[in-house]
Amino acid sequence: MSAVYMLVVACGIGQVIFLTLKYFGQNFPIHVCCMFGGILVRLFLDKTNKVSDEVLEALDTVGDFSLGLFVSMSIVTMKLWQLAGLGGQLVVLLVAQVVFIVLFVYIFTFRLLGKNYDSAVMAVGHLGFGTGAVPVSMTTMKTVCDKYRYSKLAFFVVPVIGGFISNITNAIIITKFLDIALKLNAGM
């Protein structure tokens, strides 16, 4: 239950951050704010040494359940029939995306990160992120780690870079471009 309470506290902190940013006119996705809340909760627990292995295992279980729930809800709510007419184009895009991300991950990610086990797991996470989103990268990394061994570095780097930093930069970039587009449209 303490893991669930920590999740609720992290989401509550994220909601406060979201509302504060909204009050000051900044548009950020709420899930980014909740990720930041989770980071704050974890930093607090690490500083106070109040986290035990049992709590970390419980957090992992809650995270696995939440990830599975998110992925299933995403799949169930997809309206694939609306994309039926775009089947051929989507297949071409999918094949191109897979080919390019595999080449990029092999040529750049794996090699630049050191060509070791941690870099292989991070490359798998990057592959998942490049073909889907952060939940896909977490699932693919977890699958590899379940088969071989856990990589602390990969499970630190990929969610922080792929989940947190990219969501913040995407939110800033998209919001600014939308503001520019609205100003240009209003001026015409």
GROMACS .gro file of C-alpha atoms in nm:
model
  188
    1MET     CA    1   0.000   0.000   0.000
    2SER     CA    2   0.288   0.239   0.067
    3ALA     CA    3   0.388   0.213  -0.300
    4VAL     CA    4   0.035   0.308  -0.406
    5TYR     CA    5   0.039   0.599  -0.160
    6MET     CA    6   0.370   0.718  -0.305
    7LEU     CA    7   0.219   0.703  -0.653
    8VAL     CA    8  -0.079   0.909  -0.536
    9VAL     CA    9   0.149   1.164  -0.366
   10ALA     CA   10   0.362   1.191  -0.683
   11CYS     CA   11   0.048   1.246  -0.893
   12GLY     CA   12  -0.076   1.504  -0.641
   13ILE     CA   13   0.252   1.694  -0.658
   14GLY     CA   14   0.231   1.670  -1.038
   15GLN     CA   15  -0.122   1.815  -1.032
   16VAL     CA   16  -0.004   2.109  -0.818
   17ILE     CA   17   0.285   2.171  -1.057
   18PHE     CA   18   0.048   2.146  -1.355
   19LEU     CA   19  -0.199   2.396  -1.206
   20THR     CA   20   0.083   2.634  -1.107
   21LEU     CA   21   0.227   2.629  -1.458
   22LYS     CA   22  -0.121   2.673  -1.605
   23TYR     CA   23  -0.180   2.973  -1.377
   24PHE     CA   24   0.134   3.136  -1.519
   25GLY     CA   25   0.021   3.064  -1.877
   26GLN     CA   26   0.251   2.770  -1.948
   27ASN     CA   27   0.103   2.464  -2.117
   28PHE     CA   28   0.270   2.142  -2.006
   29PRO     CA   29   0.128   1.792  -2.036
   30ILE     CA   30   0.010   1.672  -1.697
   31HIS     CA   31   0.199   1.344  -1.726
   32VAL     CA   32   0.526   1.537  -1.744
   33CYS     CA   33   0.434   1.719  -1.424
   34CYS     CA   34   0.348   1.388  -1.256
   35MET     CA   35   0.683   1.242  -1.367
   36PHE     CA   36   0.850   1.540  -1.203
   37GLY     CA   37   0.642   1.473  -0.890
   38GLY     CA   38   0.766   1.114  -0.893
   39ILE     CA   39   1.125   1.233  -0.922
   40LEU     CA   40   1.074   1.464  -0.623
   41VAL     CA   41   0.921   1.181  -0.415
   42ARG     CA   42   1.210   0.949  -0.501
   43LEU     CA   43   1.471   1.218  -0.422
   44PHE     CA   44   1.303   1.279  -0.086
   45LEU     CA   45   1.299   0.908  -0.005
   46ASP     CA   46   1.664   0.867  -0.105
   47LYS     CA   47   1.772   1.168   0.105
   48THR     CA   48   1.587   1.046   0.415
   49ASN     CA   49   1.695   0.681   0.369
   50LYS     CA   50   1.333   0.573   0.420
   51VAL     CA   51   1.318   0.342   0.122
   52SER     CA   52   1.366  -0.032   0.167
   53ASP     CA   53   1.407  -0.312  -0.085
   54GLU     CA   54   1.048  -0.424  -0.016
   55VAL     CA   55   0.915  -0.078  -0.101
   56LEU     CA   56   1.123  -0.068  -0.421
   57GLU     CA   57   0.986  -0.410  -0.521
   58ALA     CA   58   0.634  -0.289  -0.448
   59LEU     CA   59   0.696   0.023  -0.657
   60ASP     CA   60   0.821  -0.199  -0.939
   61THR     CA   61   0.503  -0.410  -0.916
   62VAL     CA   62   0.280  -0.101  -0.916
   63GLY     CA   63   0.480   0.037  -1.212
   64ASP     CA   64   0.447  -0.289  -1.407
   65PHE     CA   65   0.073  -0.297  -1.341
   66SER     CA   66   0.030   0.068  -1.439
   67LEU     CA   67   0.235   0.021  -1.756
   68GLY     CA   68   0.030  -0.284  -1.856
   69LEU     CA   69  -0.293  -0.097  -1.784
   70PHE     CA   70  -0.180   0.204  -1.988
   71VAL     CA   71  -0.073  -0.007  -2.288
   72SER     CA   72  -0.397  -0.209  -2.286
   73MET     CA   73  -0.614   0.101  -2.253
   74SER     CA   74  -0.423   0.266  -2.539
   75ILE     CA   75  -0.477  -0.035  -2.764
   76VAL     CA   76  -0.844  -0.072  -2.673
   77THR     CA   77  -0.920   0.296  -2.739
   78MET     CA   78  -0.754   0.303  -3.083
   79LYS     CA   79  -0.999   0.362  -3.365
   80LEU     CA   80  -0.822   0.157  -3.630
   81TRP     CA   81  -1.120   0.159  -3.867
   82GLN     CA   82  -1.063   0.533  -3.918
   83LEU     CA   83  -0.720   0.453  -4.060
   84ALA     CA   84  -0.836   0.173  -4.292
   85GLY     CA   85  -0.801   0.386  -4.607
   86LEU     CA   86  -0.443   0.473  -4.518
   87GLY     CA   87  -0.323   0.114  -4.484
   88GLY     CA   88  -0.067   0.118  -4.765
   89GLN     CA   89   0.085   0.451  -4.666
   90LEU     CA   90   0.102   0.346  -4.301
   91VAL     CA   91   0.284   0.023  -4.392
   92VAL     CA   92   0.541   0.220  -4.594
   93LEU     CA   93   0.589   0.465  -4.305
   94LEU     CA   94   0.617   0.181  -4.054
   95VAL     CA   95   0.879  -0.006  -4.259
   96ALA     CA   96   1.080   0.314  -4.314
   97GLN     CA   97   1.059   0.404  -3.945
   98VAL     CA   98   1.176   0.059  -3.834
   99VAL     CA   99   1.463   0.049  -4.086
  100PHE     CA  100   1.586   0.398  -3.996
  101ILE     CA  101   1.560   0.354  -3.619
  102VAL     CA  102   1.738   0.017  -3.630
  103LEU     CA  103   2.021   0.167  -3.837
  104PHE     CA  104   2.041   0.476  -3.614
  105VAL     CA  105   2.043   0.272  -3.294
  106TYR     CA  106   2.307   0.033  -3.424
  107ILE     CA  107   2.533   0.295  -3.584
  108PHE     CA  108   2.502   0.570  -3.323
  109THR     CA  109   2.334   0.477  -2.996
  110PHE     CA  110   2.500   0.142  -2.926
  111ARG     CA  111   2.845   0.251  -3.042
  112LEU     CA  112   2.850   0.596  -2.881
  113LEU     CA  113   2.730   0.462  -2.547
  114GLY     CA  114   3.021   0.222  -2.516
  115LYS     CA  115   2.936  -0.106  -2.692
  116ASN     CA  116   2.871  -0.291  -2.363
  117TYR     CA  117   2.568  -0.450  -2.194
  118ASP     CA  118   2.434  -0.120  -2.056
  119SER     CA  119   2.462   0.040  -2.399
  120ALA     CA  120   2.282  -0.259  -2.553
  121VAL     CA  121   1.991  -0.222  -2.308
  122MET     CA  122   1.981   0.155  -2.368
  123ALA     CA  123   1.986   0.088  -2.743
  124VAL     CA  124   1.690  -0.148  -2.700
  125GLY     CA  125   1.513   0.127  -2.503
  126HIS     CA  126   1.592   0.378  -2.777
  127LEU     CA  127   1.459   0.132  -3.033
  128GLY     CA  128   1.134   0.104  -2.835
  129PHE     CA  129   1.113   0.480  -2.799
  130GLY     CA  130   1.182   0.532  -3.170
  131THR     CA  131   0.912   0.290  -3.279
  132GLY     CA  132   0.656   0.382  -3.016
  133ALA     CA  133   0.687   0.576  -2.694
  134VAL     CA  134   0.836   0.555  -2.345
  135PRO     CA  135   0.608   0.267  -2.235
  136VAL     CA  136   0.729   0.064  -2.533
  137SER     CA  137   1.092   0.137  -2.448
  138MET     CA  138   1.037   0.039  -2.083
  139THR     CA  139   0.867  -0.285  -2.187
  140THR     CA  140   1.140  -0.380  -2.434
  141MET     CA  141   1.416  -0.302  -2.183
  142LYS     CA  142   1.236  -0.501  -1.913
  143THR     CA  143   1.204  -0.798  -2.150
  144VAL     CA  144   1.577  -0.795  -2.225
  145CYS     CA  145   1.668  -0.753  -1.858
  146ASP     CA  146   1.434  -1.035  -1.753
  147LYS     CA  147   1.614  -1.266  -1.994
  148TYR     CA  148   1.972  -1.158  -1.912
  149ARG     CA  149   2.034  -0.922  -1.619
  150TYR     CA  150   1.919  -0.586  -1.487
  151SER     CA  151   2.084  -0.262  -1.604
  152LYS     CA  152   2.055   0.019  -1.348
  153LEU     CA  153   2.212   0.269  -1.585
  154ALA     CA  154   1.966   0.196  -1.868
  155PHE     CA  155   1.663   0.217  -1.638
  156PHE     CA  156   1.790   0.553  -1.516
  157VAL     CA  157   1.893   0.710  -1.847
  158VAL     CA  158   1.615   0.602  -2.085
  159PRO     CA  159   1.314   0.710  -1.875
  160VAL     CA  160   1.480   1.039  -1.778
  161ILE     CA  161   1.590   1.129  -2.131
  162GLY     CA  162   1.314   0.960  -2.329
  163GLY     CA  163   1.032   1.028  -2.090
  164PHE     CA  164   1.102   1.339  -1.894
  165ILE     CA  165   1.340   1.559  -2.093
  166SER     CA  166   1.189   1.481  -2.435
  167ASN     CA  167   0.838   1.547  -2.304
  168ILE     CA  168   0.944   1.882  -2.160
  169THR     CA  169   1.123   1.988  -2.479
  170ASN     CA  170   0.835   1.863  -2.695
  171ALA     CA  171   0.586   2.057  -2.481
  172ILE     CA  172   0.793   2.376  -2.508
  173ILE     CA  173   0.862   2.343  -2.881
  174ILE     CA  174   0.506   2.248  -2.979
  175THR     CA  175   0.352   2.520  -2.759
  176LYS     CA  176   0.583   2.788  -2.903
  177PHE     CA  177   0.517   2.680  -3.263
  178LEU     CA  178   0.141   2.678  -3.199
  179ASP     CA  179   0.165   3.028  -3.047
  180ILE     CA  180   0.358   3.148  -3.355
  181ALA     CA  181   0.106   2.982  -3.591
  182LEU     CA  182  -0.186   3.142  -3.405
  183LYS     CA  183  -0.022   3.485  -3.419
  184LEU     CA  184   0.050   3.447  -3.790
  185ASN     CA  185  -0.306   3.329  -3.853
  186ALA     CA  186  -0.452   3.621  -3.654
  187GLY     CA  187  -0.238   3.868  -3.853
  188MET     CA  188  -0.372   3.748  -4.190
   0.00000   0.00000   0.00000
